[in-house]
XYZ file of C-alpha atoms in Angstrom:
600
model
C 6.837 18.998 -6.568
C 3.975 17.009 -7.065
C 1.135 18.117 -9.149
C -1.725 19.461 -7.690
C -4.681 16.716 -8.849
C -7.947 17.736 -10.321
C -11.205 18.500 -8.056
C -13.705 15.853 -8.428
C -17.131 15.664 -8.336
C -19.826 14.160 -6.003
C -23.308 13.897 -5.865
C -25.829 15.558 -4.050
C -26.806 12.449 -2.018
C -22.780 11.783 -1.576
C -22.689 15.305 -0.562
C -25.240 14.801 2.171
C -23.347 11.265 3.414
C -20.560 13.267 4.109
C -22.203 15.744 5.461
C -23.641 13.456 8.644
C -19.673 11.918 8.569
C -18.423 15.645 9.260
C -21.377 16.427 11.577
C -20.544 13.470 13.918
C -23.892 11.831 13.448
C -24.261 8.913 15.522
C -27.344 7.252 15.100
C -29.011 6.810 11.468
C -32.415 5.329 10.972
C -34.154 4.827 8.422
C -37.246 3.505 6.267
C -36.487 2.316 2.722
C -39.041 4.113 -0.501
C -37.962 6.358 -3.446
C -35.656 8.339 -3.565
C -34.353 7.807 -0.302
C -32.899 4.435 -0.467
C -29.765 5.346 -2.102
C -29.045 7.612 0.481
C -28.795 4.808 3.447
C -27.462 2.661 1.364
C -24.396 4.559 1.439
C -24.256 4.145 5.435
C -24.981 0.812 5.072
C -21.782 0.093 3.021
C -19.021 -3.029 4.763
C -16.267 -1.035 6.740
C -13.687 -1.261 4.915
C -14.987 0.385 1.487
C -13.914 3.783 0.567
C -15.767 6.816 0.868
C -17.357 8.004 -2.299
C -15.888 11.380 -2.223
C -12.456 11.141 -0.659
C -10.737 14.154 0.570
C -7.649 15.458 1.299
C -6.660 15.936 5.368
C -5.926 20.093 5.140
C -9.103 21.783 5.832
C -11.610 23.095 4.438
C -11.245 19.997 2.301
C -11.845 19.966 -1.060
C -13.308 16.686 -2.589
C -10.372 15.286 -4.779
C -9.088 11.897 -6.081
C -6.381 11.664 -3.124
C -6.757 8.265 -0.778
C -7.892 9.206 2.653
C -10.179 6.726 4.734
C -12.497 8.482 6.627
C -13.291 6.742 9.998
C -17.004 5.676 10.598
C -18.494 5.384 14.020
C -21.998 5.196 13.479
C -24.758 2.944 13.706
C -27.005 2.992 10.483
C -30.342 0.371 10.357
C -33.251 0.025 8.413
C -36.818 -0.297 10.305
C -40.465 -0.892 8.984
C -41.829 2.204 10.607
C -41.093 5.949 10.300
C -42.649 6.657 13.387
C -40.214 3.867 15.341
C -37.310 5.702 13.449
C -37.994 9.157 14.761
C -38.591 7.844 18.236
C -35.467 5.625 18.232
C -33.580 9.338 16.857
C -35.050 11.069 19.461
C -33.530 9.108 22.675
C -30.188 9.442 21.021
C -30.960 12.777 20.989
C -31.400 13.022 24.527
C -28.590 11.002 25.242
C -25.964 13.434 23.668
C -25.981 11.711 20.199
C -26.675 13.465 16.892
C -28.727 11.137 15.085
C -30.349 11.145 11.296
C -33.996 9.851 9.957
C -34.259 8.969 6.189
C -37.318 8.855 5.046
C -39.563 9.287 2.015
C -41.946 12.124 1.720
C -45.500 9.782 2.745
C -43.153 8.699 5.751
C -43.252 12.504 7.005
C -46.681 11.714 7.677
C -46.183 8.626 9.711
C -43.617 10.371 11.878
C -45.569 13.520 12.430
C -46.989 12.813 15.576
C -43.761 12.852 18.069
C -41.947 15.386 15.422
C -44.827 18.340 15.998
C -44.627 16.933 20.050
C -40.937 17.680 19.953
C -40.602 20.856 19.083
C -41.582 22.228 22.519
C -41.061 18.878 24.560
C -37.121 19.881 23.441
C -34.517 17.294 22.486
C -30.997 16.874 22.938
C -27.975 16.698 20.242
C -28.577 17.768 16.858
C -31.339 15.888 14.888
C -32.246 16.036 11.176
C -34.895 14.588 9.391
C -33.999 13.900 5.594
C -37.631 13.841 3.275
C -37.168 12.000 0.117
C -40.089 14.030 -2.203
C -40.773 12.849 -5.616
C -42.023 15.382 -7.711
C -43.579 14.179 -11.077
C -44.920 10.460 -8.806
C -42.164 8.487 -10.435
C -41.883 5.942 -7.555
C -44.549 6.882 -4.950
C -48.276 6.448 -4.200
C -48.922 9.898 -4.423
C -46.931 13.627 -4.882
C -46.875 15.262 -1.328
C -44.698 18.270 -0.549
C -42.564 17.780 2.598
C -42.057 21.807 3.207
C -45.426 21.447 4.555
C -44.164 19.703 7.523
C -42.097 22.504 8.468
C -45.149 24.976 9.139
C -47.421 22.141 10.745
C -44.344 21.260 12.917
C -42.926 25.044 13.200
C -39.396 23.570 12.362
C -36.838 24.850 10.181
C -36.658 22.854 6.477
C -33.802 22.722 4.096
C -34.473 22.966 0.493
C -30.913 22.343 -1.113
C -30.012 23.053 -5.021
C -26.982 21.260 -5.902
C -24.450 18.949 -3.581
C -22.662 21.740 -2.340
C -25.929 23.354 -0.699
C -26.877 20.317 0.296
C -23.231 19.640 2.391
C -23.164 23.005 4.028
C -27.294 22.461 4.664
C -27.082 19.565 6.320
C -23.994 20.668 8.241
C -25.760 23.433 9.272
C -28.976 21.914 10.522
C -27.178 20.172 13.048
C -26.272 23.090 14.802
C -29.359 24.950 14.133
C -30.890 21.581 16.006
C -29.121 21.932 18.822
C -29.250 25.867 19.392
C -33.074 25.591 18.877
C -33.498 22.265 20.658
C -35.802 21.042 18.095
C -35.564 18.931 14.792
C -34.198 20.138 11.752
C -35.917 19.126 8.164
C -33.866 19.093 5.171
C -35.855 18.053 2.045
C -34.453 16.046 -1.304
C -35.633 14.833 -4.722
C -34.228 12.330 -7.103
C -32.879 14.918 -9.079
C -30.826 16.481 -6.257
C -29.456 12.381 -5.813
C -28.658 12.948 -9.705
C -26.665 16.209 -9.520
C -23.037 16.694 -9.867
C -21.039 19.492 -8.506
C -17.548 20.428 -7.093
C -17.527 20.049 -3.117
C -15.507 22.225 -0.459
C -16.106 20.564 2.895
C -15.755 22.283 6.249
C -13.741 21.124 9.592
C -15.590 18.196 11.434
C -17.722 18.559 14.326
C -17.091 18.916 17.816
C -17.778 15.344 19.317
C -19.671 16.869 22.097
C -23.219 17.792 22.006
C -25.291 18.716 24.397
C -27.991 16.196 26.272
C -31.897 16.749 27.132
C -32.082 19.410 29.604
C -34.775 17.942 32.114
C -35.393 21.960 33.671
C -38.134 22.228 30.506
C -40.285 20.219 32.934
C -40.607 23.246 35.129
C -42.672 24.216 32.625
C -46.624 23.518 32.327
C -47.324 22.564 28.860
C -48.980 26.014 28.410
C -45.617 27.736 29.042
C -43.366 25.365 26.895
C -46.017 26.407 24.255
C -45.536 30.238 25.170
C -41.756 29.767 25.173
C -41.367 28.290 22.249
C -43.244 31.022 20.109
C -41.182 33.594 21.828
C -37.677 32.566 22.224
C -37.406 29.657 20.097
C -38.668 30.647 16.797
C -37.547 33.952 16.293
C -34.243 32.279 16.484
C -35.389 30.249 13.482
C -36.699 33.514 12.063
C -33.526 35.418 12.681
C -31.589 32.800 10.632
C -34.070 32.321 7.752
C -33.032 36.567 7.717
C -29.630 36.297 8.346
C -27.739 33.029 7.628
C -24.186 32.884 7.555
C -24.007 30.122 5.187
C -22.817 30.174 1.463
C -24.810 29.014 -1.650
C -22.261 28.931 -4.224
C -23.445 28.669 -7.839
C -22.352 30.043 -11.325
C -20.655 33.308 -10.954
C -22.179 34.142 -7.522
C -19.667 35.337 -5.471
C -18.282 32.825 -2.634
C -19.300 33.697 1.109
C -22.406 35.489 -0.040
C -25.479 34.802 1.935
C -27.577 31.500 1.689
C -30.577 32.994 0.636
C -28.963 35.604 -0.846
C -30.824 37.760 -3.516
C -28.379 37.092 -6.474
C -29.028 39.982 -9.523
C -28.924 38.850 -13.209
C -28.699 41.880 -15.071
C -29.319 39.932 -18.405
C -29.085 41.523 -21.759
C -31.289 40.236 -23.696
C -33.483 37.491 -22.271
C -36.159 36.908 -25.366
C -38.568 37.478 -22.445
C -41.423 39.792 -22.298
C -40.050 41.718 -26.095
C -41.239 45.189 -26.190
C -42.164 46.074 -22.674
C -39.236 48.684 -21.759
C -36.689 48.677 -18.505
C -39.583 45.560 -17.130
C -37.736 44.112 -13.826
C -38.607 40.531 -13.508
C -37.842 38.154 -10.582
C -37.533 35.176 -9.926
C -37.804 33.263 -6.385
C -37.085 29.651 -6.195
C -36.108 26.515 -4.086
C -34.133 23.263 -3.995
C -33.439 21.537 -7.338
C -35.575 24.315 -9.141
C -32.795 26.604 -8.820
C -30.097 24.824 -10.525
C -33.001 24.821 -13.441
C -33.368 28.608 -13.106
C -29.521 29.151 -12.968
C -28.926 27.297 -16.022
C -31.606 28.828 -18.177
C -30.635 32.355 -16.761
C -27.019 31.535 -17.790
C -28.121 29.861 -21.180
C -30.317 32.961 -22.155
C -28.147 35.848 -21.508
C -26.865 37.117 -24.691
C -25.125 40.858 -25.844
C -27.848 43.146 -26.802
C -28.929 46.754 -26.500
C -29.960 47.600 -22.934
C -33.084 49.476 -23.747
C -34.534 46.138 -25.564
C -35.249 43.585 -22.754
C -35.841 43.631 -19.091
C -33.345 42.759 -16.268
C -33.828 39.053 -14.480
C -32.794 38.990 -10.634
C -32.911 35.521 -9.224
C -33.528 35.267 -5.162
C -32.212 31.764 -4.406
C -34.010 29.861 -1.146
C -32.093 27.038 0.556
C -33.683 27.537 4.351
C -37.610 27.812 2.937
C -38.832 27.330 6.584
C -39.265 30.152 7.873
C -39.499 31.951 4.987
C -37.199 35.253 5.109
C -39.653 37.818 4.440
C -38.603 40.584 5.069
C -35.720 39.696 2.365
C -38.981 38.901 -0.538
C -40.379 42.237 0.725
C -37.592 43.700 -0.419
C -37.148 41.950 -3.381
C -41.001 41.770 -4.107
C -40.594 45.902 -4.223
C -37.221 46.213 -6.145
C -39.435 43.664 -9.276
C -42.251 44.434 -11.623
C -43.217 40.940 -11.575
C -41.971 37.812 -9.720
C -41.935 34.340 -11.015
C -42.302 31.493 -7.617
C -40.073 28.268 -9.401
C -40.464 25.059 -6.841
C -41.478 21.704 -6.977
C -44.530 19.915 -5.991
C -46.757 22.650 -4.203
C -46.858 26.163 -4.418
C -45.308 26.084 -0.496
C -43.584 29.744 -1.137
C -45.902 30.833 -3.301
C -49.155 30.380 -1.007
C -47.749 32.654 1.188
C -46.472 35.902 -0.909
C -48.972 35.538 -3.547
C -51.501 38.323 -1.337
C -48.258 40.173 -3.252
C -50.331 40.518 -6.572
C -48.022 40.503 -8.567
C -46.536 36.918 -8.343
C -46.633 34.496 -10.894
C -46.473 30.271 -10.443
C -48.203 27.144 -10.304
C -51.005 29.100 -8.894
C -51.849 31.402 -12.126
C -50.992 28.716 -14.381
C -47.821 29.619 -15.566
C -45.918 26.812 -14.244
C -47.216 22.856 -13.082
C -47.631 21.527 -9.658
C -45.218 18.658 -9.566
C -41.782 18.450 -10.475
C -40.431 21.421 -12.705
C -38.498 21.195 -16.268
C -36.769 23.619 -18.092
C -39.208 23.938 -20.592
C -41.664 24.782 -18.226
C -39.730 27.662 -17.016
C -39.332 29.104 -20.539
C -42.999 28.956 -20.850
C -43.681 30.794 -17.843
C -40.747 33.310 -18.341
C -42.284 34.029 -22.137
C -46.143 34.713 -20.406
C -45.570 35.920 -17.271
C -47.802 38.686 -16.698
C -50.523 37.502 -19.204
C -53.492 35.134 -18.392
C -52.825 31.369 -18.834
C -56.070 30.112 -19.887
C -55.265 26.320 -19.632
C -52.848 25.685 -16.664
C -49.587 24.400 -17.431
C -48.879 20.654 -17.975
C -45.311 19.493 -17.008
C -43.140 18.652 -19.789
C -42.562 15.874 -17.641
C -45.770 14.480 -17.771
C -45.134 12.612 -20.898
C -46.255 9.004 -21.837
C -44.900 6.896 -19.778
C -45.448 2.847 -19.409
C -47.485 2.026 -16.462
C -45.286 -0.119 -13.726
C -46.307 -3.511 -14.143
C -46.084 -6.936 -11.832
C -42.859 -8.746 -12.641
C -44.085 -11.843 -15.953
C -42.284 -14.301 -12.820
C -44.274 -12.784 -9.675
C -45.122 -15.981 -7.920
C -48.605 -14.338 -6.807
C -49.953 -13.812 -10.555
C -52.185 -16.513 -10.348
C -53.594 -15.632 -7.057
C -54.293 -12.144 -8.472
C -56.044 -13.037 -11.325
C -58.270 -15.444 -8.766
C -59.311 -12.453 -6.464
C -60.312 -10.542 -9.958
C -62.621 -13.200 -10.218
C -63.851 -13.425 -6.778
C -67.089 -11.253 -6.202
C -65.936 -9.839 -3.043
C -64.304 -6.540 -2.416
C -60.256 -6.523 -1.793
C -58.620 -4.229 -0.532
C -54.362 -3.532 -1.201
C -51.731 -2.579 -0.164
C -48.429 -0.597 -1.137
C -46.522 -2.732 -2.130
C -46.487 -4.980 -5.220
C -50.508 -5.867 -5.025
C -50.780 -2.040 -5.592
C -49.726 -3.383 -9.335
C -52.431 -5.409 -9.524
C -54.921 -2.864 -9.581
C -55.194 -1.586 -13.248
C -56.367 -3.244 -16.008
C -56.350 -6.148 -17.004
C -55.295 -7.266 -13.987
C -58.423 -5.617 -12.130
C -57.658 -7.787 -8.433
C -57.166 -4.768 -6.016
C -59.973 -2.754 -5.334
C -58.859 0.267 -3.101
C -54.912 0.896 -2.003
C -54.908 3.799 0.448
C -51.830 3.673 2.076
C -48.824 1.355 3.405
C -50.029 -0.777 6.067
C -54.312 0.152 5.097
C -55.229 -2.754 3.870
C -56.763 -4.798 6.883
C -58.311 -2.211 8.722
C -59.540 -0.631 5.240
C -61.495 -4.414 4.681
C -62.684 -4.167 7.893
C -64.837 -1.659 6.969
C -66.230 -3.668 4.192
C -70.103 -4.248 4.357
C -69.615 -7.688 4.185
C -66.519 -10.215 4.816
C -63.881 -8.911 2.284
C -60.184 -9.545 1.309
C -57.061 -7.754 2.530
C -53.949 -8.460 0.600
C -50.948 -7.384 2.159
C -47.097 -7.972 1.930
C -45.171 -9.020 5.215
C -43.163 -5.733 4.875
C -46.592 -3.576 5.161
C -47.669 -5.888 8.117
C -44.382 -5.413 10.237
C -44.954 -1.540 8.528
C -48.495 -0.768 10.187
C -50.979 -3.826 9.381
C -50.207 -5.337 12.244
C -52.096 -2.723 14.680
C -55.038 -3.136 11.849
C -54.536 -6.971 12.520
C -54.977 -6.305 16.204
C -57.671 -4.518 16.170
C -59.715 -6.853 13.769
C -59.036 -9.363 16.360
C -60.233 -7.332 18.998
C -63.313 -5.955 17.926
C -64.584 -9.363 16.291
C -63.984 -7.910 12.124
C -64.732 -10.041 9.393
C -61.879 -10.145 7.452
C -59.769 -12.542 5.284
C -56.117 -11.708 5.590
C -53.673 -12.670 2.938
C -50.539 -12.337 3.980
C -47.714 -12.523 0.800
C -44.593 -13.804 2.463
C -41.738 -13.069 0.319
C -39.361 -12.031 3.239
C -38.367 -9.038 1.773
C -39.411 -5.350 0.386
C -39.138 -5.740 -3.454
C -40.610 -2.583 -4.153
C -37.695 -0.455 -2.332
C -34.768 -2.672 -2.725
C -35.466 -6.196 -1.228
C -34.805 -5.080 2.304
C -34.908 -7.917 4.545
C -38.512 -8.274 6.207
C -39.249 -9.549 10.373
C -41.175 -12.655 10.114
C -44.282 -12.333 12.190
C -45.572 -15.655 11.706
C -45.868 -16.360 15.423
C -46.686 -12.865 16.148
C -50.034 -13.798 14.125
C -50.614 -16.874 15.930
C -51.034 -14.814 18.813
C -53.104 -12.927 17.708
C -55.405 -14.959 16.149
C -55.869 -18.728 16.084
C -57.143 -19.082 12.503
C -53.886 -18.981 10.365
C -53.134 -21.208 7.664
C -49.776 -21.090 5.772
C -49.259 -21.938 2.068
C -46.078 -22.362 0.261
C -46.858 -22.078 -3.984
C -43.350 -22.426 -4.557
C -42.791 -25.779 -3.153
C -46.015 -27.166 -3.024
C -45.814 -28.667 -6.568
C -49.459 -29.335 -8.848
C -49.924 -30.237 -11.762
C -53.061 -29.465 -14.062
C -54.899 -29.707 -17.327
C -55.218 -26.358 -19.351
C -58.415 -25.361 -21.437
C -57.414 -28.435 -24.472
C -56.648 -31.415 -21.968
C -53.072 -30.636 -21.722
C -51.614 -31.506 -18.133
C -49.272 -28.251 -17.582
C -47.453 -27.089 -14.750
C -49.893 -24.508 -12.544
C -47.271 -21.940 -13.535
C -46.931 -22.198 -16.991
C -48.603 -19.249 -19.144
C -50.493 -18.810 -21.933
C -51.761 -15.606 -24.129
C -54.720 -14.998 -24.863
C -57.767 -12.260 -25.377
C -60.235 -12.784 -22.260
C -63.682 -11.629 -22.182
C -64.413 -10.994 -18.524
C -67.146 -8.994 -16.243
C -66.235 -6.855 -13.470
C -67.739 -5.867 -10.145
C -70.350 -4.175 -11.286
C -71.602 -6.596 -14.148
C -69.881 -4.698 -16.842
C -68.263 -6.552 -19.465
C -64.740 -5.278 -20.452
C -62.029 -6.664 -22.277
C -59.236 -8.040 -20.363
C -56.774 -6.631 -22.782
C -54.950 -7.787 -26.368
C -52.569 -10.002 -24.504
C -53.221 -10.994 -20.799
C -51.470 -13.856 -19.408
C -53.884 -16.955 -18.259
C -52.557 -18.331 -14.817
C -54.417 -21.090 -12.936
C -53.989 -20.826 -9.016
C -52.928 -23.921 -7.096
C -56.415 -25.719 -6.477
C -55.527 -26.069 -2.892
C -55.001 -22.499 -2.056
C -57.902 -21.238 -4.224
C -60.157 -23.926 -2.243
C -58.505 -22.905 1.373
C -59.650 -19.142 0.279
C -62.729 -19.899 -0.781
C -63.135 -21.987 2.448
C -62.412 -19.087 4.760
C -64.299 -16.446 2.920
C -67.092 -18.283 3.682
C -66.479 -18.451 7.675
C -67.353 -15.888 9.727
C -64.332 -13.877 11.305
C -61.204 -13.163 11.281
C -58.797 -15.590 8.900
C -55.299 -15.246 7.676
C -53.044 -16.843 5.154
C -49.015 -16.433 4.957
C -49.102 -17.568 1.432
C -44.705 -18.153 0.552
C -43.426 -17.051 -2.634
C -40.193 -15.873 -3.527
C -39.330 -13.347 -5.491
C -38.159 -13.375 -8.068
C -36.136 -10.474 -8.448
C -34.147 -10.721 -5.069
């Protein structure tokens, strides 16, 4: 008889890709930004290639080392725009066909506009919308918290701990989706892409769904609203109570409820010494659980029960709506309660009228992403006054993300430092540029800003933007400069692909521009070859760099040193003159200035 071989492991993002395999997903879409690239590359893998978890055929599967190709029948693509991949999810929707949206957290807020709409418009097969947060800014433009999204939108969110959550969330949300009619949010973090854990998956979906149902029209828009509020989201209510679904962790007994309220009776914690029989608490969400888990299981220790108080943990996959009338109950069974989740105080905002809840909010614990050491801190005050919030442990020194020493546009950015005009960037790699000693990019708002934002310049300013935020947004802020007669320069960096996310292949919208406007010039730095003399006579190449300690003056007259070592680039004299040139003219001008980079 053959031996039985050891359960493997899988990660929480593998977890999820299997997930959408089980769940017959059709249709996945997607927009590539940290952390969520990983995640479609996985769909995007040749045919052929083996799952990363393969499992054997009995069911419930368990995730093991035995061969089994799973087939795939999907259609996975990346786009530009979040708002294109929702809408391209939503007719598969209505067309019978579960689909999937990847997208990082600032993406939720591209996409919000048809999500909120659909909700009581209705929808077909199951859809889920997969938020990439980054808590602790590690790859974004700013920290957002997706959970938001599910009370502006009223739609159910996912919050998963571990891989095995996150399978039996996402498998889940599909047929929440279609029961409700409405999109599903399920929300991840790099460290849930990180995590390792043992996975047990369930029989695959039914390859039926069901299609739009057109009697909603019936409806004025008043009713649908009315409708909604009292049959569809008790349902999601009702669920949030009541789940069926397991959340399997430690010693927590299998088939126990999802947001089950899971009691620690601990020992001895070292927490809150002295104060006799104290209950403490603790609610928390998505990756913060596996945190509080581990330093629950790490602190319990054999003592004398009359020296420390007892820790119960309630553990929160479905955060949207919250279940409370299951924190009422624990909120009254605990002396104090500890909130643990990342980002924003999303759970804690709304049980904190409680008064006896601890979190980000008191100071015990930091907005942003969550370490272990925070939660001993908070564990070892909670119930005293924080005078000085908490600062993630996280938040350490770290190096500042700097432009590539080989990025082909260096010497254009340390022209526009020079140039006394305003410039406005964008988010991609000119959002680099910004900082010292650089100093090129004034303003970076958002992916896609940067023309409109120059627009509003008092006088004719600079837009720098990379062809991946013009096919993103820009191009409406393009269209409208035309339009309305802007003065604008528009420098386009052509690179032909997104190097911040993964060198993603980028639309070329050169004749898209022309149509738009008739002034567009087009510079190549790569092949257009110049040679000149640097500051003792010597005839370098225009590439070639030097180091040196620069004396400049910003903006605003200051004078400021550059830095200890900055590197001296000289811009072709042709492009610098063809800038200067159009700066000078009134109107609308853009450049597609070629350079490839270096990295892809």
């Amino acid at each position: 008889m053959k031996k039985e071989k050891e359960v493997s492991e899988c990660t929480g993002f593998e977890a999820l890709y299997l997930a959408a395999l089980d769940s017959d997903v059709s249709l996945i879409t997607g927009v590539p930004g940290y952390p969520i690239t990983s995640l479609m590359e996985l769909f995007l893998r040749k045919h052929g290639e083996k799952e990363p978890v393969e499992a054997s055929k009995d069911k419930p599967r368990v995730s093991s080392s035995s061969a089994s190709e799973i087939p795939r029948d999907y259609s996975a693509m990346w786009l530009t725009n979040e708002k294109v991949a929702l809408e391209m999810a939503l007719g598969a929707s209505v067309s019978g066909r579960r689909a999937l949206v990847l997208v990082k957290h600032v993406g939720m807020n591209l996409l919000s506009d048809p999500l909120i709409t659909s909700t009581t418009h209705t929808i077909g097969a199951g859809l889920v919308i997969i938020a990439g947060d980054d808590p602790g800014v590690k790859g974004s433009q700013n920290e957002q918290d997706s959970r938001w999204y599910g009370r502006i939108a009223e739609v159910a969110v996912f919050d998963p701990a571990n891989p095995n959550t996150a399978y039996r969330a996402l498998r889940r949300a599909y047929e929440l989706s279609e029961e409700t009619r409405t999109p599903v949010i399920l929300r991840v973090t790099a460290d849930l892409k990180k995590s390792k854990g043992k996975l047990e998956r369930l029989p695959e979906a039914s390859t039926l769904h069901p299609e739009f149902d057109r009697t909603i029209w019936k409806k004025r828009m008043v009713e649908k609203h009315q409708f909604f509020h009292s049959v569809t989201y008790p349902l999601l209510e009702k669920e949030a109570e009541g789940t069926y679904l397991n959340e399997v962790r430690g010693k927590a007994a299998e088939n126990t409820d999802l947001n089950e309220v899971k009691e620690k009776a601990t020992e001895n914690t070292g927490y809150a010494s002295g104060k006799e029989h104290e209950k403490i608490g603790i609610i928390s969400s998505g990756f913060a659980s596996s945190i509080v888990e581990e330093i629950l299981k790490k602190q319990i220790k054999p003592q004398a029960e009359d020296s420390c108080p007892e820790i119960s943990h309630l553990s929160l996959t479905l955060v949207n709506p919250l279940p409370l009338e299951k924190i009422k109950a624990f909120l009254k069974s605990n002396d104090k309660v500890l909130v643990v989740e990342e980002s924003e105080p999303f759970i804690e905002e709304q049980i904190r009228i409680a008064g006896k809840v601890y979190g980000k909010k008191t100071g015990h614990l930091p907005y942003g992403q969550v370490k272990p050491e925070d939660l001993e801190f908070a564990l070892e005050h909670i119930g005293g006054e924080i005078p000085k919030p908490a600062i993630s442990a996280a938040f350490k020194a770290r190096g500042r993300t700097l432009i590539c020493n080989d990025c082909p546009y260096l010497p254009l950015y340390h022209l526009l430092s020079k140039l006394d005009v305003r410039v406005a960037g964008d988010m991609g790699c000119s959002v680099l540029s910004a900082p010292e000693p650089i100093a090129a990019v004034d303003v970076s708002f958002a992916l896609g800003s940067a023309i409109s934002v120059a627009c509003g310049f008092e006088k004719k300013g600079i837009a720098v933007i990379g062809d991946f935020a013009l096919a993103h947004s820009g191009i409406l802020g393009l269209l409208n400069a035309a339009t309305t007669g802007c003065n604008v320069l528009v420098l386009v960096l052509h690179n032909e692909v997104a190097a911040m996310t993964g060198g993603q292949t980028v639309p070329d919208l050169r004749k898209v521009v022309e149509a738009i406007t008739p002034d567009v010039s087009f510079f190549d730095i790569d092949t257009d070859e110049e040679r000149v003399p640097d500051k003792t006579g010597e005839v370098i190449d225009r590439g070639k760099v030097t180091y040196e300690v620069e004396k400049t003056t910003d903006r605003i007259g200051n004078d400021r040193e550059a830095g200890n070592e900055i590197e001296y680039h000289i811009l072709n004299t042709r492009l610098s003159e063809l800038i200067r040139t159009k700066l000078a003219l009134p109107g609308l001008s853009v450049i597609f200035i070629k350079g490839k980079c270096r990295k892809y």
